[in-house]
C-alpha positions as a Python dict, from the first residue, in 0.01 Angstrom:
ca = {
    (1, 'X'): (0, 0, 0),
    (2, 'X'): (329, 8, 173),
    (3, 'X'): (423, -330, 435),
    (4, 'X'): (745, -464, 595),
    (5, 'X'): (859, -728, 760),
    (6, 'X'): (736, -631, 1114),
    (7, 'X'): (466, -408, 1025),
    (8, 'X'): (182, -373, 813),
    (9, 'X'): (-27, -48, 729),
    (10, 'X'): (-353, -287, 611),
    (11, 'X'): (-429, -436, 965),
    (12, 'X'): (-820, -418, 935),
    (13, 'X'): (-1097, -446, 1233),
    (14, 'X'): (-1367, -526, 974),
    (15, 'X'): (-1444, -842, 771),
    (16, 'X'): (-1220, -958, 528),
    (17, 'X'): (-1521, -1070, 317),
    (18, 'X'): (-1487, -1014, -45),
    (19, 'X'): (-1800, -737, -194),
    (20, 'X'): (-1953, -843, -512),
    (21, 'X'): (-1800, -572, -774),
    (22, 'X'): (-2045, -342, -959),
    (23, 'X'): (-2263, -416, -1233),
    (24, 'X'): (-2111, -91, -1410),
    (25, 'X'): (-1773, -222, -1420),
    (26, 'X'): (-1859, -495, -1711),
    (27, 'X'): (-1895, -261, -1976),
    (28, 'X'): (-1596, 27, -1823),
    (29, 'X'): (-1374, -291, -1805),
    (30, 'X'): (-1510, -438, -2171),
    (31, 'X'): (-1371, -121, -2318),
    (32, 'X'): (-994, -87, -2217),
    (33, 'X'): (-831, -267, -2462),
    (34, 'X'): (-806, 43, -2669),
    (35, 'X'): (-609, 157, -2390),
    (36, 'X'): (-373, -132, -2284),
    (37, 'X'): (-186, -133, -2603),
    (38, 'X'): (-54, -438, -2697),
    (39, 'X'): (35, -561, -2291),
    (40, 'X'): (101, -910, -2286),
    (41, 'X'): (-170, -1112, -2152),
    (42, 'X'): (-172, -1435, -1915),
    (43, 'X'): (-352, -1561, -1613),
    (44, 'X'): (-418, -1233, -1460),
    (45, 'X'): (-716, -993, -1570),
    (46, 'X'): (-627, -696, -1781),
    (47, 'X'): (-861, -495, -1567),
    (48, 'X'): (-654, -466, -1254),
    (49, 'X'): (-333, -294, -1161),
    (50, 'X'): (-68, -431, -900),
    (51, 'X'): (26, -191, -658),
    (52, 'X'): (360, -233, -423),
    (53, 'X'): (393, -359, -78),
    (54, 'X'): (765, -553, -101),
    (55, 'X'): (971, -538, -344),
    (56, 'X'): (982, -420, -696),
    (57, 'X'): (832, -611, -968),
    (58, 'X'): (1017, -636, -1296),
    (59, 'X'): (785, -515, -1606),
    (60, 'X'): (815, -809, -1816),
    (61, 'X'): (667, -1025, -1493),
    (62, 'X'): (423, -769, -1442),
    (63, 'X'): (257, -809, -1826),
    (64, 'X'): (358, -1172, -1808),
    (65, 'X'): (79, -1202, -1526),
    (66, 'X'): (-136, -1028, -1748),
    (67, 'X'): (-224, -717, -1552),
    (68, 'X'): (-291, -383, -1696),
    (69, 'X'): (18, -201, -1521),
    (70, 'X'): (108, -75, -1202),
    (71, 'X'): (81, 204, -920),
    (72, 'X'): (443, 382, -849),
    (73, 'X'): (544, 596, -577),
    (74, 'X'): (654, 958, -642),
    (75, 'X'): (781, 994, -312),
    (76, 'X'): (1105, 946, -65),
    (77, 'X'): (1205, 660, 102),
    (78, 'X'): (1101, 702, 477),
    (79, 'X'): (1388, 640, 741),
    (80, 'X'): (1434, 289, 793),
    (81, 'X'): (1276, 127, 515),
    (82, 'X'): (1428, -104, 250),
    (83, 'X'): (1179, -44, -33),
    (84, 'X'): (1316, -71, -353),
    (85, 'X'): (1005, 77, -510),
    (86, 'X'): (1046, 423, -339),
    (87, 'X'): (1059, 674, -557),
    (88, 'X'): (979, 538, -876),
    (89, 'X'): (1260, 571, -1153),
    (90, 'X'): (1220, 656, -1504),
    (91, 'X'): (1381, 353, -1621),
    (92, 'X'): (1088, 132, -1467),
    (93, 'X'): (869, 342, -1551),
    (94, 'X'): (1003, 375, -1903),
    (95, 'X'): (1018, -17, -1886),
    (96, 'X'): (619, -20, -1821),
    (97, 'X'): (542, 220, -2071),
    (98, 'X'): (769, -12, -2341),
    (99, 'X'): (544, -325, -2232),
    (100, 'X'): (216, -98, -2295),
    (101, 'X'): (127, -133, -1958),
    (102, 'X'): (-11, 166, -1745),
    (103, 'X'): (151, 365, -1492),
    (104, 'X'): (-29, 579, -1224),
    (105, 'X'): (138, 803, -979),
    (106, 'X'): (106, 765, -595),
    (107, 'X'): (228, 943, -303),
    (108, 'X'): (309, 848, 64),
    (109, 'X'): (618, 908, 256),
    (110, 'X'): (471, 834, 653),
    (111, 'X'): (338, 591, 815),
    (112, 'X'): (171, 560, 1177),
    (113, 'X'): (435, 504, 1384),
    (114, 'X'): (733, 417, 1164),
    (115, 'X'): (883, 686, 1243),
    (116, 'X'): (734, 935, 1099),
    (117, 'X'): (333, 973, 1181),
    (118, 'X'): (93, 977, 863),
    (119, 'X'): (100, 1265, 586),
    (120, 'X'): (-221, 1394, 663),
    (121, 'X'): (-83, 1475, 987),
    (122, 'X'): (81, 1778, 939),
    (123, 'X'): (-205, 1995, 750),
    (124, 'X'): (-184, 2223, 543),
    (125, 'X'): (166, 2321, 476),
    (126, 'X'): (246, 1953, 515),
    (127, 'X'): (27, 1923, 220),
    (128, 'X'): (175, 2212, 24),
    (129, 'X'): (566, 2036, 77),
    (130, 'X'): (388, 1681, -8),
    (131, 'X'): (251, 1799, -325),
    (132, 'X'): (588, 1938, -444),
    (133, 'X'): (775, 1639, -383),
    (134, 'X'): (474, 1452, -550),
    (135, 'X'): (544, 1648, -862),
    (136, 'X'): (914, 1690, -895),
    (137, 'X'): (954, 1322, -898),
    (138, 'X'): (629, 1224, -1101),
    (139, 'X'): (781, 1480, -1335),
    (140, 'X'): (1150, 1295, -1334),
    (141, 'X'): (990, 928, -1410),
    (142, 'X'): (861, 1079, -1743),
    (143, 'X'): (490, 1118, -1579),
    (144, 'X'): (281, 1421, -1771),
    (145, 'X'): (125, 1702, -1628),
    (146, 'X'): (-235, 1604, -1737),
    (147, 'X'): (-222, 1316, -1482),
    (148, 'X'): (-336, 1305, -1097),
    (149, 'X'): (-123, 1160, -876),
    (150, 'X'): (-308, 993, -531),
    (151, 'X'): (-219, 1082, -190),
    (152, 'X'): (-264, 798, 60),
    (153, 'X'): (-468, 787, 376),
    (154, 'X'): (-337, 479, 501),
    (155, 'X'): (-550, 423, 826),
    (156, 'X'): (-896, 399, 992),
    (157, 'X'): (-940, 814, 1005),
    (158, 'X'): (-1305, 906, 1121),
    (159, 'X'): (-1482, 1205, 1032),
    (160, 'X'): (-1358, 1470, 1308),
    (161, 'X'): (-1013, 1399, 1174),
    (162, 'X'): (-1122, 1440, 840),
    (163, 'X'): (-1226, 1779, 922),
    (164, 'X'): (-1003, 1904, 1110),
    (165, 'X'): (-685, 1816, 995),
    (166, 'X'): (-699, 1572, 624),
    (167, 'X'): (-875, 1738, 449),
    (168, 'X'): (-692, 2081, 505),
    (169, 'X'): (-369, 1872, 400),
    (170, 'X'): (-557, 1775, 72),
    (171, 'X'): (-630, 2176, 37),
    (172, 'X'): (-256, 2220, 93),
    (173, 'X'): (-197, 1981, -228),
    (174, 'X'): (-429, 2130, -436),
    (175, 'X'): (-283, 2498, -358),
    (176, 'X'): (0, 2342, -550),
    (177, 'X'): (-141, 2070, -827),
    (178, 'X'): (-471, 2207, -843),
    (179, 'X'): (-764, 2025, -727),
    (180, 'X'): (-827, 1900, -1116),
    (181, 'X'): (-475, 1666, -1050),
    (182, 'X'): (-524, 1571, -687),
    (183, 'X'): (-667, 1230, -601),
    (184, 'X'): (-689, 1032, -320),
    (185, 'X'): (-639, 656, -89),
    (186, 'X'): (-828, 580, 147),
    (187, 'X'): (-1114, 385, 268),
    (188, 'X'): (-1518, 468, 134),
    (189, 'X'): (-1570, 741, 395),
    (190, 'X'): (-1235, 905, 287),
    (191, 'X'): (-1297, 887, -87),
    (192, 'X'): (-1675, 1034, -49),
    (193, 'X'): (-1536, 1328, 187),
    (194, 'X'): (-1255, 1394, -55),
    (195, 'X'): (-1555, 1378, -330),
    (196, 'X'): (-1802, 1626, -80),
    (197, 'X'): (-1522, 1857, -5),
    (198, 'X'): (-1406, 1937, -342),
    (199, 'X'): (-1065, 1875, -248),
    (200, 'X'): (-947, 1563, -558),
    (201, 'X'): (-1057, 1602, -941),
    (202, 'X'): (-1278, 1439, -1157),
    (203, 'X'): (-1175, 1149, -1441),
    (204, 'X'): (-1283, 1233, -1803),
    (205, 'X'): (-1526, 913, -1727),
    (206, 'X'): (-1837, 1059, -1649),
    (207, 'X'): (-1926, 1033, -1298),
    (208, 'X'): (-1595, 880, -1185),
    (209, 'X'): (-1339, 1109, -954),
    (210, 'X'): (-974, 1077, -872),
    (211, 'X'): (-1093, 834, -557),
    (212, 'X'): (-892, 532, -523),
    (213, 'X'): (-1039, 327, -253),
    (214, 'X'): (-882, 25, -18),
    (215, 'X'): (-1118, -251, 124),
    (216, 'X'): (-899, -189, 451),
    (217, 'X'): (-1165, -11, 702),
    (218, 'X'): (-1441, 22, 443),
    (219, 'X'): (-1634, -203, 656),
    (220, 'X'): (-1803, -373, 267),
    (221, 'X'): (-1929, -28, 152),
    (222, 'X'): (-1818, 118, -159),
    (223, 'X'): (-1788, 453, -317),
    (224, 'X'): (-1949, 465, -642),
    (225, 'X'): (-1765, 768, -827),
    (226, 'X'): (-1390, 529, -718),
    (227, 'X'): (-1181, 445, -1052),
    (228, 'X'): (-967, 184, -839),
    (229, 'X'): (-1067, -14, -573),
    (230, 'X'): (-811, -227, -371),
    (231, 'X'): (-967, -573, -322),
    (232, 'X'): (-604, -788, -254),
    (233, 'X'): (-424, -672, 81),
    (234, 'X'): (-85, -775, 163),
    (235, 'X'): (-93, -768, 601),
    (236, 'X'): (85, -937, 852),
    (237, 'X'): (-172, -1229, 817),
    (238, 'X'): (-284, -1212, 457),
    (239, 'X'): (76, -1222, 182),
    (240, 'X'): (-170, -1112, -127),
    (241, 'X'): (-99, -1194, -460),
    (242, 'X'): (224, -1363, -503),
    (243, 'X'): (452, -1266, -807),
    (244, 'X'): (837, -1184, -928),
    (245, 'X'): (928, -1314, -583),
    (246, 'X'): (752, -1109, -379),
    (247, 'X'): (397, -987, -206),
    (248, 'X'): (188, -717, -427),
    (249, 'X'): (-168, -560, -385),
    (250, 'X'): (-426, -606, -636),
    (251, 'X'): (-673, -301, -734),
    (252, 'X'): (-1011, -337, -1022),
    (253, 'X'): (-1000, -89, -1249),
    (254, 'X'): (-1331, 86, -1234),
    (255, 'X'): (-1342, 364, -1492),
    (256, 'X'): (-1181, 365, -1836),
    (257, 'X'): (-1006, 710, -1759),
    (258, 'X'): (-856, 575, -1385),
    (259, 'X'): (-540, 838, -1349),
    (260, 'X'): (-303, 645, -1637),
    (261, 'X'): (-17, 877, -1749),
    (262, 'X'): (-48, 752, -2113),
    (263, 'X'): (-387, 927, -2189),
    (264, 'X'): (-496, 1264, -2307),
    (265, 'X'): (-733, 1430, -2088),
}
């Protein structure tokens, strides 16, 4: 997700060691050309999306690597930041959509300790004000109201916090979206709580659910019903994947239905 020049929110304690993707993804991946439109192709594989960490991408650099699209944010810029990705505008998102690429909505405003402490912080009605932010800008950047949009949980959580206090901010979303549109980031345990709780929906891919994991604390497990996975990092130590000038994550597409706006559910 989100870096800056002094921070990072990817720092991992686990191996960076890359895990071998899942025999399943061949044939989900084989089959998205009917949904890519006619996106430019190049170096990069048509199976993975680019999600922000810098600076904004333009489109036309974006299909000119070849990818399949991009994750944007449908949420505020926090204090002190200089994102120019923050919230997504429906001119780059209408520039995407021209390209064929794919858009998917994403949501984090916090961060631990910059200033503001992490989303899932503030429970509940944290989660109900989250969501409605979430919606009234996915809604101005042209996004439809069939698609999820994923709310980040962008650090090493364990399973008392999970309890507690996340997953009661994920409730606080739904009360608002509806569980059927709420997905979520986070590392393997996060996604199968989210999954075990009931709290994000499911894809129209059978078996897949609105889990987008990071490789960032998943210690090399993997959850299995994820439609994105987030192999390439940018950190303080690692820039990622180079392109249009700047630092971006990379993230496998897993599942032919993986939260795209452009898709009828």
């Amino acid at each position: 997700m989100q870096s800056n020049a002094v921070s990072s929110d990817h720092s991992e304690g686990v191996s960076r060691r890359e895990v071998l993707r899942y025999a399943l993804c061949g044939p989900v991946v084989a089959g998205l050309g009917a949904l890519t439109g006619n996106a430019p192709k190049a170096s990069a594989d048509s199976s993975k999306l680019i999600d922000f960490a810098e600076r904004l991408v333009p489109a036309d650099q974006v299909a000119a690597a070849g990818y399949a699209g991009a994750l944007v944010y449908v949420s505020e810029l926090r204090p002190g930041a200089t994102f120019d990705f923050k919230p997504v505008t429906r001119d780059y998102a209408d520039a995407l959509r021209a390209l064929g690429l794919h858009v998917v909505s994403c949501y984090q405003y916090g961060k631990p300790g910059w200033p503001t402490p992490s989303d899932y912080t503030r429970g509940y009605d944290g989660g109900i004000s989250d969501a409605k932010t979430a919606l009234r800008l996915h809604a101005a950047a042209g996004g439809p109201d069939s698609a999820p949009i994923f709310f980040s949980i962008d650090e090493d959580i364990n399973s008392g916090t999970w309890k507690s206090v996340a997953v009661q901010w994920l409730r606080g979303i739904n009360s608002v979206l509806g569980v059927q549109r709420t997905g979520v980031y986070g590392h393997a345990a996060v996604c199968g709580w989210a999954i075990a709780d009931g709290v994000i929906g499911q894809s129209t891919t059978p078996g897949y659910r609105w889990a987008w994991q990071t490789r960032a604390w998943s210690a090399g497990e993997r959850e299995p019903a994820a439609v994105l996975y987030q192999r390439v990092i940018v950190t303080a130590s690692d820039p990622g994947i180079s392109l249009g000038g700047t630092h971006v994550d990379e993230d496998d597409i897993l599942a032919a239905d993986f939260g795209q706006w452009d898709l009828s559910r």
